[in-house]
Short mmCIF file of C-alpha atoms and ligand atoms in Angstrom, two decimals:
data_model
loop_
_atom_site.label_atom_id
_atom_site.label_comp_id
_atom_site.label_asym_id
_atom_site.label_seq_id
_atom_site.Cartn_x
_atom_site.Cartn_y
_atom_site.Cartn_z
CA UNK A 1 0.00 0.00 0.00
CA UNK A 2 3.31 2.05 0.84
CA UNK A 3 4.19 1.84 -2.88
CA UNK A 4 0.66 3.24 -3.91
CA UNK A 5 0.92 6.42 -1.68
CA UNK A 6 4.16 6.99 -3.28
CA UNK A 7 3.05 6.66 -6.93
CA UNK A 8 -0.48 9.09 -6.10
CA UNK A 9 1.03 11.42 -3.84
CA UNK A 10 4.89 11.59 -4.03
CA UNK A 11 4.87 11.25 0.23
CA UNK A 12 1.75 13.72 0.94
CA UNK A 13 -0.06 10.53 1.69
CA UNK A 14 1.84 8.31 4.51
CA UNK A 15 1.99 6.49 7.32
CA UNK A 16 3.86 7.58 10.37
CA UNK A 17 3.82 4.88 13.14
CA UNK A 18 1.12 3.32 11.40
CA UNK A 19 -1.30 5.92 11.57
CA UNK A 20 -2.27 7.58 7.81
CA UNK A 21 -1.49 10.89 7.44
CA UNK A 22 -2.51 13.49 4.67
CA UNK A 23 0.05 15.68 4.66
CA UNK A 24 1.11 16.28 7.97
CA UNK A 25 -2.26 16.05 9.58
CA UNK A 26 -3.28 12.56 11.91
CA UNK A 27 -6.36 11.26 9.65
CA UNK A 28 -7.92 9.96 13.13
CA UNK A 29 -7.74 13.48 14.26
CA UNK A 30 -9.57 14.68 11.60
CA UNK A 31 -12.27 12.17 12.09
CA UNK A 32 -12.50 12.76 15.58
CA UNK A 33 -12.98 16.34 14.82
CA UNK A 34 -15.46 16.59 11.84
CA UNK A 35 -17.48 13.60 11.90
CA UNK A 36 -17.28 11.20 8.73
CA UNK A 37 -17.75 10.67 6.06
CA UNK A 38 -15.50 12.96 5.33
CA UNK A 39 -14.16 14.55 2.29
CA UNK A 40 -10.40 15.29 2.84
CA UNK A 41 -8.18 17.26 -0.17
CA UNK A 42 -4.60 17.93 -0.28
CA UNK A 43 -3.97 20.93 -1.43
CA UNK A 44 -0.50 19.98 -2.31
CA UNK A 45 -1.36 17.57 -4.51
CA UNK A 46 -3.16 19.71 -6.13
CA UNK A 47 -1.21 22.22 -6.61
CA UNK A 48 1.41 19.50 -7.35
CA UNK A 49 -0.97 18.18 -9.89
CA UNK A 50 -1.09 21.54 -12.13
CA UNK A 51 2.44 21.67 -12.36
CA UNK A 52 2.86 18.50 -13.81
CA UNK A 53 0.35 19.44 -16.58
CA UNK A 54 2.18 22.64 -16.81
CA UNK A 55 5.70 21.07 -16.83
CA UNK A 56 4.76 18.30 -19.46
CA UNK A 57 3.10 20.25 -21.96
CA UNK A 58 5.70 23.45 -21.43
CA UNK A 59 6.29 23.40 -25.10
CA UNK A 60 2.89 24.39 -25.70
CA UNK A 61 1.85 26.34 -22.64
CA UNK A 62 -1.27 25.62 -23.05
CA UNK A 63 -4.20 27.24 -21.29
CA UNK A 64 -5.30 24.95 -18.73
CA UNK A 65 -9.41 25.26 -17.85
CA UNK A 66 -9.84 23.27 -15.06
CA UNK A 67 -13.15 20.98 -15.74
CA UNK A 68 -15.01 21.96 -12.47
CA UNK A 69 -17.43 18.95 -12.93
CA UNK A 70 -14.65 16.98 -11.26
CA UNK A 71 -15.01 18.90 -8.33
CA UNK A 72 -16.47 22.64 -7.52
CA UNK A 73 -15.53 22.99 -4.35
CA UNK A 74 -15.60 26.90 -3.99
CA UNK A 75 -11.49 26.96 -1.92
CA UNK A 76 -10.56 24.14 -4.68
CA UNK A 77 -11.91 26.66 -7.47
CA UNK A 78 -9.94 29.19 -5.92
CA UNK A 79 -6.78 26.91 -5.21
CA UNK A 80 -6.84 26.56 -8.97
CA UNK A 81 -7.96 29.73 -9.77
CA UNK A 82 -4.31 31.02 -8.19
CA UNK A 83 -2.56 28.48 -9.99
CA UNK A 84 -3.18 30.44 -12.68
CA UNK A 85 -5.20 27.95 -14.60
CA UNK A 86 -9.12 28.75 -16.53
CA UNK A 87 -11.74 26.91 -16.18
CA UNK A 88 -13.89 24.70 -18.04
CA UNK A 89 -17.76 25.16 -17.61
CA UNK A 90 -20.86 22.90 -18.14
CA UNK A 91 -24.30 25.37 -16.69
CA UNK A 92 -24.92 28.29 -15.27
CA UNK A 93 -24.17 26.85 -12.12
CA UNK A 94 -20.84 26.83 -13.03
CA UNK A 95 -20.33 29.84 -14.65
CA UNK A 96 -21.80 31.35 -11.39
CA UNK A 97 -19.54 29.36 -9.15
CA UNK A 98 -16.45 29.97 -11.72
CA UNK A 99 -17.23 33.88 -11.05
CA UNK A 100 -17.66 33.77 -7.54
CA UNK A 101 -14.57 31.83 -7.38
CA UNK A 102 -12.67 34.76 -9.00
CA UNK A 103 -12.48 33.68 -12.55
CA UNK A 104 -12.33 36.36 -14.97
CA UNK A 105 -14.62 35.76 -18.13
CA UNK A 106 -11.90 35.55 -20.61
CA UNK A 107 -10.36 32.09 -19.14
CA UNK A 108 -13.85 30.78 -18.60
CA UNK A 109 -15.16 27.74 -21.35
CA UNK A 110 -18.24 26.88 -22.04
CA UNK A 111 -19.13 22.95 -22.91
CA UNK A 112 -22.52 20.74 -23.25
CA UNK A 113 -24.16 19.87 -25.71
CA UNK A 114 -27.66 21.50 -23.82
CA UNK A 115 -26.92 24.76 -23.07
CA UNK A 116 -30.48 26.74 -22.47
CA UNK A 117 -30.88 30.58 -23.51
CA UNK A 118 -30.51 31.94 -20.01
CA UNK A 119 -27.21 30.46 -20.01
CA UNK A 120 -26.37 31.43 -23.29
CA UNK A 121 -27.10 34.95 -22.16
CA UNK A 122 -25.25 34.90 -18.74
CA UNK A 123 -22.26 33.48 -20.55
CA UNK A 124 -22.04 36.34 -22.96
CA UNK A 125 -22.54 38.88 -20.04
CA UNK A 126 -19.66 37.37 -18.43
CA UNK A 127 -17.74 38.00 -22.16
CA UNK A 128 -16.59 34.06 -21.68
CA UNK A 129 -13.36 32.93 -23.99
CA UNK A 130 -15.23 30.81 -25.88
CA UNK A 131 -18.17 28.61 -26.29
CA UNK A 132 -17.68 24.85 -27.29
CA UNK A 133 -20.47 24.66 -29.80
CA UNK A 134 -22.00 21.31 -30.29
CA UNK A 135 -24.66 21.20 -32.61
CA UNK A 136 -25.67 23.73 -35.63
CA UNK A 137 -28.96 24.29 -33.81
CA UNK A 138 -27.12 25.76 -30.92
CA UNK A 139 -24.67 27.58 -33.54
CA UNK A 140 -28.08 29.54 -34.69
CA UNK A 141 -29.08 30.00 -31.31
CA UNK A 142 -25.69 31.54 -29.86
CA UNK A 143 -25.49 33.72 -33.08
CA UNK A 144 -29.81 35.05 -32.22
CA UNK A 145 -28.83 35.87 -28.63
CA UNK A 146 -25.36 37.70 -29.44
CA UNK A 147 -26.99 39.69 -31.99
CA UNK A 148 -29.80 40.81 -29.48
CA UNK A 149 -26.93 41.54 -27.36
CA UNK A 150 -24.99 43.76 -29.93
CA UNK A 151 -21.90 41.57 -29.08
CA UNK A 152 -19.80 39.18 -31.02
CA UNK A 153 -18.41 35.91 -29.35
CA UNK A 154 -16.03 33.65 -30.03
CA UNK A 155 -17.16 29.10 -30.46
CA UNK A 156 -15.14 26.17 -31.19
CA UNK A 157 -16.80 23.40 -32.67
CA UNK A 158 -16.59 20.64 -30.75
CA UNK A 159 -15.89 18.05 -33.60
CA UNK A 160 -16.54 14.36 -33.19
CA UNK A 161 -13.70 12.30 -35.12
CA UNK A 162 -15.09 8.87 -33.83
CA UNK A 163 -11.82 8.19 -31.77
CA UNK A 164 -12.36 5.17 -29.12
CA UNK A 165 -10.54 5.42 -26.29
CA UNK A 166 -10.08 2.70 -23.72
CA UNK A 167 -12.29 3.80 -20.82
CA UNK A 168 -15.88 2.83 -19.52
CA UNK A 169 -18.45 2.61 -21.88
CA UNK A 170 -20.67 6.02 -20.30
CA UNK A 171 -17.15 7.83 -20.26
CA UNK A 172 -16.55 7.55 -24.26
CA UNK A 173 -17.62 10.99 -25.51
CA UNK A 174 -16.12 10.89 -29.02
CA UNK A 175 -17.66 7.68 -30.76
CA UNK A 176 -19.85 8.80 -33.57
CA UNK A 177 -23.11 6.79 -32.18
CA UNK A 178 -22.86 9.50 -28.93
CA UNK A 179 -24.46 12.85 -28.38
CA UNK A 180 -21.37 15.04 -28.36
CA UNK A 181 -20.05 17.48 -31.02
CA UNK A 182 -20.71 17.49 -34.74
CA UNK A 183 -19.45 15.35 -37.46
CA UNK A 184 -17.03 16.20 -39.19
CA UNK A 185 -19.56 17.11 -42.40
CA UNK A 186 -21.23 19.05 -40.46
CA UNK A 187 -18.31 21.37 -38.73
CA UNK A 188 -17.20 21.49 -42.56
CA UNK A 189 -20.31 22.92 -43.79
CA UNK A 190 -20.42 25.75 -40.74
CA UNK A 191 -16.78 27.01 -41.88
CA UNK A 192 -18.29 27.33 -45.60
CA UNK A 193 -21.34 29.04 -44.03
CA UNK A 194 -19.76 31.34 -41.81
CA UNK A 195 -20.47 34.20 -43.14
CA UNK A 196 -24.40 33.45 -42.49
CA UNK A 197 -23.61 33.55 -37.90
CA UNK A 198 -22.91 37.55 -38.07
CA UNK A 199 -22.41 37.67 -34.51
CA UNK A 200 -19.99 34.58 -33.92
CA UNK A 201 -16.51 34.39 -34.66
CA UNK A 202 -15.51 30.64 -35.28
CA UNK A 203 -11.89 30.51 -33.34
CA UNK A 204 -11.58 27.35 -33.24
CA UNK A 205 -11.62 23.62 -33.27
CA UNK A 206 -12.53 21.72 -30.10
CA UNK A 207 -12.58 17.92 -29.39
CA UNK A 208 -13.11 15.69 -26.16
CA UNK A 209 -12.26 11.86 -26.25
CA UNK A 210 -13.79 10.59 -22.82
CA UNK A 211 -12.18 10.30 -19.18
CA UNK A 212 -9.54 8.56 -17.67
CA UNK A 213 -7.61 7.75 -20.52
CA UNK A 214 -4.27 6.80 -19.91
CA UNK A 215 -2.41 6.98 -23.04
CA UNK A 216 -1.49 9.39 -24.97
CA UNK A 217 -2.05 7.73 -28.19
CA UNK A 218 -5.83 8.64 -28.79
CA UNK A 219 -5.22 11.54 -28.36
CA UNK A 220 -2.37 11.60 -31.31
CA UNK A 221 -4.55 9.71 -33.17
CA UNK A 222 -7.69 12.44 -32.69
CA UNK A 223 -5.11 15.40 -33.91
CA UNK A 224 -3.72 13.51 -37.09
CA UNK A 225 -7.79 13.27 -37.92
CA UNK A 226 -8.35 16.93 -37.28
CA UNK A 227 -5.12 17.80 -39.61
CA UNK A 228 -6.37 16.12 -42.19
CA UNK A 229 -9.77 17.60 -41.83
CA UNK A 230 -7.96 20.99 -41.49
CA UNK A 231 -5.72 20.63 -44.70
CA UNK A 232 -8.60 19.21 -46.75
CA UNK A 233 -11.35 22.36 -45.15
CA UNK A 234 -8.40 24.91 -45.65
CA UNK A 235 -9.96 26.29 -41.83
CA UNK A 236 -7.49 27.71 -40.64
CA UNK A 237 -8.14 27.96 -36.29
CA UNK A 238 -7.00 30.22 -33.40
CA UNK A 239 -7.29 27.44 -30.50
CA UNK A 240 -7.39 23.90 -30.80
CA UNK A 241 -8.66 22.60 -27.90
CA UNK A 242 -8.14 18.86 -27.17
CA UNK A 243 -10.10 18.57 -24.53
CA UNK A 244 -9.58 16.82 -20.78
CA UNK A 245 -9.61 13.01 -19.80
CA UNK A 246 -6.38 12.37 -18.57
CA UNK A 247 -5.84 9.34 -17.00
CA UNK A 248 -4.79 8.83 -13.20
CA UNK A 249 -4.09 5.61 -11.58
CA UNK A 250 -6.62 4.03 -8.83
CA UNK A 251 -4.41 1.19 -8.33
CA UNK A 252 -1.26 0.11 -9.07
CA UNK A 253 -1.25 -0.03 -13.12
CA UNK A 254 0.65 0.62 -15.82
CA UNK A 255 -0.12 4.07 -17.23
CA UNK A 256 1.69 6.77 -19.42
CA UNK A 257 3.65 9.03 -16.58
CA UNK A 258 2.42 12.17 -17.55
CA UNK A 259 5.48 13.54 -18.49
CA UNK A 260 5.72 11.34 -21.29
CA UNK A 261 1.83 11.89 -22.14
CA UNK A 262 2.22 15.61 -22.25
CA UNK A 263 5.57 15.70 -24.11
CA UNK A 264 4.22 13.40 -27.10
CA UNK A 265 1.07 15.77 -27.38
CA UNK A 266 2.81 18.68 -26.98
CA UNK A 267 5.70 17.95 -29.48
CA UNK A 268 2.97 16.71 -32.10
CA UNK A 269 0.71 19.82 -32.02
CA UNK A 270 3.99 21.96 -32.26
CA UNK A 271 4.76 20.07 -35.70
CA UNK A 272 1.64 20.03 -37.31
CA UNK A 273 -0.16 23.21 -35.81
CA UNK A 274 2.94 25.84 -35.21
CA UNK A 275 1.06 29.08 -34.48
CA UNK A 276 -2.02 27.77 -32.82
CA UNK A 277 -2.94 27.98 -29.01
CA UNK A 278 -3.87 24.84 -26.97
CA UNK A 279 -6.21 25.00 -24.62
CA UNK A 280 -6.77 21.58 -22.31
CA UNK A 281 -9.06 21.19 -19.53
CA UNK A 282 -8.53 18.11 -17.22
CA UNK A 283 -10.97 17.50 -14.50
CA UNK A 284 -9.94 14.12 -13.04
CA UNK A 285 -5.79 14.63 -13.05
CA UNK A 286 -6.13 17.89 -10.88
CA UNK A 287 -8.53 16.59 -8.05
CA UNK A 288 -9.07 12.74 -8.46
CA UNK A 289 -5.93 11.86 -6.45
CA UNK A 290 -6.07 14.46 -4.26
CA UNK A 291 -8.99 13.55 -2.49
CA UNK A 292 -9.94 10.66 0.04
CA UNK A 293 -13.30 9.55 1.58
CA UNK A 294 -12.96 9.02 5.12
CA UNK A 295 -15.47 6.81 6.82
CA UNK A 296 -16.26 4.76 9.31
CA UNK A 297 -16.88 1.19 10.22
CA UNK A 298 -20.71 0.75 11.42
CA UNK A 299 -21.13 -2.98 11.58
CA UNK A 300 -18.89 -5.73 10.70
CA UNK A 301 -20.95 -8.84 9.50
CA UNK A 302 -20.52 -12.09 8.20
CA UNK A 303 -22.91 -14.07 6.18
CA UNK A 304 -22.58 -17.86 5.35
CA UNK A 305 -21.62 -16.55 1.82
CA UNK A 306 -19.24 -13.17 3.00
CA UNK A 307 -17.79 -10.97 5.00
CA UNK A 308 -19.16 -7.45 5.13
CA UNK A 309 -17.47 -4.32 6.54
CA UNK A 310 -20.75 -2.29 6.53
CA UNK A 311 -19.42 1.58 6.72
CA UNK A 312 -21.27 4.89 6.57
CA UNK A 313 -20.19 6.32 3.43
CA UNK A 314 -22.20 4.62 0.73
CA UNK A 315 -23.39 5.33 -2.85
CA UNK A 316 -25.02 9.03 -2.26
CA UNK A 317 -21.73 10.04 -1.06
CA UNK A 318 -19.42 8.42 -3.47
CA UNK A 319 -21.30 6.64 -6.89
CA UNK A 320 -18.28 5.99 -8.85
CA UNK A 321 -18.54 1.73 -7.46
CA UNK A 322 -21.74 1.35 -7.96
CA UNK A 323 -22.48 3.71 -11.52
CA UNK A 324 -19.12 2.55 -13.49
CA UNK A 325 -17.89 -0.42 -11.36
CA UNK A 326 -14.59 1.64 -10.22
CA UNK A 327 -12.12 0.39 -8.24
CA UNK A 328 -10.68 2.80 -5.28
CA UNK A 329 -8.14 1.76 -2.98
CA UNK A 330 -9.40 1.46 0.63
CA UNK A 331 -6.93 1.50 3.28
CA UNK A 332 -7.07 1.43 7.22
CA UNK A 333 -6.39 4.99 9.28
CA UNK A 334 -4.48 2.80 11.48
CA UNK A 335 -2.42 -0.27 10.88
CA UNK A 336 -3.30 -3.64 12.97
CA UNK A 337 -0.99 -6.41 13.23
CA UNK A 338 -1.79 -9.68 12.28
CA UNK A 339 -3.75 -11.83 9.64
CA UNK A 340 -6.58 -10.32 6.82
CA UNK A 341 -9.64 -11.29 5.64
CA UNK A 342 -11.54 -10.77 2.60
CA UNK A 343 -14.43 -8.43 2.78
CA UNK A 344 -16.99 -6.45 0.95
CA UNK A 345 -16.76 -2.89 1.86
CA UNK A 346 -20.50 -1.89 1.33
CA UNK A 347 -22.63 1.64 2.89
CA UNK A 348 -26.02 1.67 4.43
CA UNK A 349 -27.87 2.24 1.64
CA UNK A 350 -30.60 -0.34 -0.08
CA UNK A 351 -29.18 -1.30 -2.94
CA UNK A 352 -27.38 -3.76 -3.75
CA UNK A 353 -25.34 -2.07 -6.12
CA UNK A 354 -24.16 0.34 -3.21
CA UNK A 355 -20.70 -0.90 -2.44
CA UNK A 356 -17.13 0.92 -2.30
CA UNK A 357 -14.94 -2.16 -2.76
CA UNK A 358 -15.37 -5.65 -3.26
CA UNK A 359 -13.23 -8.59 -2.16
CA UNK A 360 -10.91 -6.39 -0.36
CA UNK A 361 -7.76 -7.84 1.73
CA UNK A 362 -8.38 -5.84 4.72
CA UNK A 363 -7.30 -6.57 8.56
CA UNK A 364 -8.85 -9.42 10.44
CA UNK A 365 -8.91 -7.03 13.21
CA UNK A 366 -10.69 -4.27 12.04
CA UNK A 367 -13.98 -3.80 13.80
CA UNK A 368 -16.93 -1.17 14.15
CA UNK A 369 -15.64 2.60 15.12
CA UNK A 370 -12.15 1.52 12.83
CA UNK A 371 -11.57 4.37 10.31
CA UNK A 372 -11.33 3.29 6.19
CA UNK A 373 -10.11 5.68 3.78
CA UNK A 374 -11.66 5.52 0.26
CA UNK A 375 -8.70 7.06 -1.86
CA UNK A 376 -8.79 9.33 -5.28
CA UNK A 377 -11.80 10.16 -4.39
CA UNK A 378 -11.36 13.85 -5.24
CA UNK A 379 -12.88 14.21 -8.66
CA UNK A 380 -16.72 13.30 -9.27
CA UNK A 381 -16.98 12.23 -5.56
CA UNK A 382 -18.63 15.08 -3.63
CA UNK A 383 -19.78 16.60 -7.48
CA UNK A 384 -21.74 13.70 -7.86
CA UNK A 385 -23.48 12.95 -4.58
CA UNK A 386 -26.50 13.24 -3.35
CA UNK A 387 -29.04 12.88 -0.68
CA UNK A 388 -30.53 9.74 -1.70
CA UNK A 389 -32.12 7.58 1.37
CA UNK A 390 -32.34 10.74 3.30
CA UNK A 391 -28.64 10.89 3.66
CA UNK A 392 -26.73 15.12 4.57
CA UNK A 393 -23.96 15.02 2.44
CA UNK A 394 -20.68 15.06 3.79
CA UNK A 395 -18.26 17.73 5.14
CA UNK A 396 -15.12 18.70 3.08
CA UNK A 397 -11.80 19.55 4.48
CA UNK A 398 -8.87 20.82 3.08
CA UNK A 399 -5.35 19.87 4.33
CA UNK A 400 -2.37 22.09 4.00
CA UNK A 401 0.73 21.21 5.84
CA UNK A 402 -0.43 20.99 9.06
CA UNK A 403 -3.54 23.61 8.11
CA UNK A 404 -6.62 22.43 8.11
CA UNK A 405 -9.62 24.19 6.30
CA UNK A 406 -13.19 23.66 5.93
CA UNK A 407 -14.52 24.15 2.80
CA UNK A 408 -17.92 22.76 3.18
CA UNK A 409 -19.86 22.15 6.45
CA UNK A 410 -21.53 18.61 6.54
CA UNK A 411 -25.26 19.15 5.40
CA UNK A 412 -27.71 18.98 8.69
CA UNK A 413 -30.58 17.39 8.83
CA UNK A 414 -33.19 20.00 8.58
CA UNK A 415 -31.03 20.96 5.17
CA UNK A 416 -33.06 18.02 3.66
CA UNK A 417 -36.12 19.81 3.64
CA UNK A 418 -35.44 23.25 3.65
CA UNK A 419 -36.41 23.84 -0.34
CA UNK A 420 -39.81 21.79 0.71
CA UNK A 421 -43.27 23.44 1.65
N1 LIG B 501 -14.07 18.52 -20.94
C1 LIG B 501 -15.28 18.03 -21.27
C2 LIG B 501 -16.00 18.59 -22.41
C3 LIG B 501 -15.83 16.99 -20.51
O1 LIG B 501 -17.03 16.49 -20.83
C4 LIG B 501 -15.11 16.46 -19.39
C5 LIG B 501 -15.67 15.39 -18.58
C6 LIG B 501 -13.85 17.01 -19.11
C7 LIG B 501 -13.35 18.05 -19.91
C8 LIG B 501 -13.02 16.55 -17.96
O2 LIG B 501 -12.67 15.21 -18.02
P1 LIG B 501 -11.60 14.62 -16.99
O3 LIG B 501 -10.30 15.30 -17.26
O4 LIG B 501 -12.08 14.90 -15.62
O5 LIG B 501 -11.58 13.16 -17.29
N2 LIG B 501 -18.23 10.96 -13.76
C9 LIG B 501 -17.25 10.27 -14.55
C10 LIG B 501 -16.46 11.18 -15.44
C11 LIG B 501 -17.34 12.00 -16.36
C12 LIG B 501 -16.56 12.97 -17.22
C13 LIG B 501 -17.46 13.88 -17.95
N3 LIG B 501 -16.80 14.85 -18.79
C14 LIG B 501 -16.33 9.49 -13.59
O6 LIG B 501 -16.54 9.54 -12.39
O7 LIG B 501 -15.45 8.78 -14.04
#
């Protein structure tokens, strides 16, 4: 498990005296102080995290935009924020968060392929880099509401090039048979129609491949397609933007150390598309292994068929196990001696599917009150959870050499109602 920390966290994850430690901070400590579960961040590792991006693609210097779906955690938005990266919207939700954050509109994107005209409106207000335009309907809509605005705004066509990538089926977002972005006929037939959206300037090319993807290839692959499209259009674009996905390890596995991933990018675009900018916007790499789920043992049970370690963080709080079958390490706040057992590690909720980890190797002596730590649980864990089964959502912390932060209190129980009549 030693070997693990290392490879996530470069030492910001460890064990001293067999107690876990994030940063310098006693895990236990933190449990016995905010309850669980309990969303914990490093914001080393984050910031740790951006300069890797920044380092490997350095021949580029691309813009980074942040995709806040992974997490929008106002003090993570602003972490970033300082880091100097953008940010990479999906609603007006997020474009409200993004400005409250501190984000100025000219390092804000805007993705999805549903964008409504209130948020169409609110993202011109804001005067937003760009809008990643994914169908011609939406082109003619953009174009209506910027000429009722007297303003001219700048979209990248979000073109599909039906590139597979090797990722779960719901996380493939550039296959031809999906929603996402237009074909390549169709992004064609806008740059010989320009002329018709009077209030949009067409800047650029956009494309998105999926999540974790952990090879650069793809990627490669997706930017020979678009220079071929490119050369045989004659478009010539401001910003290619390739998009986020980048791959981070939830186990011990054999993926391309991001050095290598950005460098092969990087040194491609710089060959085939000298004087354009690159914009990227990873979600997952920033925040995924930065994060852990702290929780609790409530029960441990044993059926004739298993052994359960029943725990009181469960599918509302963390879906990833239970939506794309995901494996996260789980790991003990505090070392026992001795011999382990197999168990499921499964939450309170009634479903079957509501599980962390299955089969896990975990102490023999671990018992109700232990502490478990759910790792890389940073990006789409608290963004995706809910309050299914009548659950408050958890507390988040941030973790700063020995600093500790709250960024968001754990929901109460009159918060369950309080939009109700
Ligand atoms: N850009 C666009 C247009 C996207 O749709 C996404 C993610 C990203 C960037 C960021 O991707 P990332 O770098 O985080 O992989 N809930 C799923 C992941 C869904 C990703 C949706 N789009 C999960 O938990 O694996």
């Amino acid at each position: 498990m030693e070997k693990y920390l290392e490879i996530i966290s470069n030492g910001l994850y460890s064990y001293r005296k067999g107690k876990l430690f994030i940063e310098d901070v006693d895990v236990e400590k933190l449990v016995s102080r905010f309850g669980t579960p309990l969303y914990v961040y490093s914001c080393s590792l984050i910031q740790n995290q951006i300069k890797k991006i920044r380092d490997s693609f350095k021949n580029v210097s691309p813009l980074i935009c942040y995709s806040m779906k992974a997490n929008s955690n106002l003090k993570i938005l602003k972490l970033v924020h300082k880091s100097g990266c953008g940010v990479d919207i999906v609603s007006g939700g997020e474009l409200a968060r993004a400005l409250k954050a501190g984000f100025k509109g000219n390092s804000i994107v805007f993705a999805g392929v549903g964008k409504t005209a209130n948020e169409i409106v609110e993202a011109i207000k804001a005067n937003i880099y760009f809008f990643t335009v994914e169908s011609i309907e939406e082109l003619k809509t953009i174009d209506k509401i910027a000429g009722n605005l007297k303003s001219k705004v700048n979209c990248c066509l979000r073109i599909n090039l039906d590139v597979d990538v090797d990722t779960h089926h719901y996380t493939k977002t550039a296959k031809k048979e999906t929603k996402f972005g237009l074909s390549p006929q169709q992004v064609s037939s806008v740059i010989r129609h320009q002329r018709d959206f009077k209030h949009l300037k067409l800047a650029g090319i956009q494309f998105h491949l999926g999540s974790n993807i952990k090879i650069s290839s793809p990627y490669i692959e997706a930017l020979k397609r678009l220079k071929t499209f490119l050369d045989d259009t004659g478009f010539k674009p401001q910003i290619i933007d390739i998009g986020g996905g980048f791959g981070i390890p939830y186990r011990i596995e054999n993926i391309e150390p991001i050095e290598v991933f950005g460098e092969r990018i990087s040194d491609f675009f710089v060959k085939n598309f000298p004087s354009v900018s690159m914009v990227i916007e990873p979600g997952r790499f920033i925040v995924g292994n930065a994060g852990v789920l702290l929780t609790r043992i409530i029960y441990k049970k044993k059926t004739e068929a298993k052994k359960f370690l029943i725990v009181d963080a469960g599918m509302n709080d963390l879906i990833r196990p239970a939506l794309y079958n995901s494996y996260h390490e789980i790991i003990p706040a505090v070392v026992y001696k001795g011999m382990n057992e197999t168990y499921d590690i499964v939450g309170p909720i009634c479903e079957t599917g509501d599980f962390l980890g299955k089969e896990r190797s975990l102490s023999a002596n671990l018992d109700a009150g232990d502490v478990l730590a759910v790792m890389s649980a940073g990006a789409y864990g608290f963004s995706m959870s809910s309050n299914y089964n009548g659950r408050p959502r958890p507390a988040e912390i941030m973790v700063s050499g020995k600093k500790v932060i709250v960024c968001r209190k754990r929901e109460t129980i009159s918060d369950l109602w309080k939009h109700e009549m």
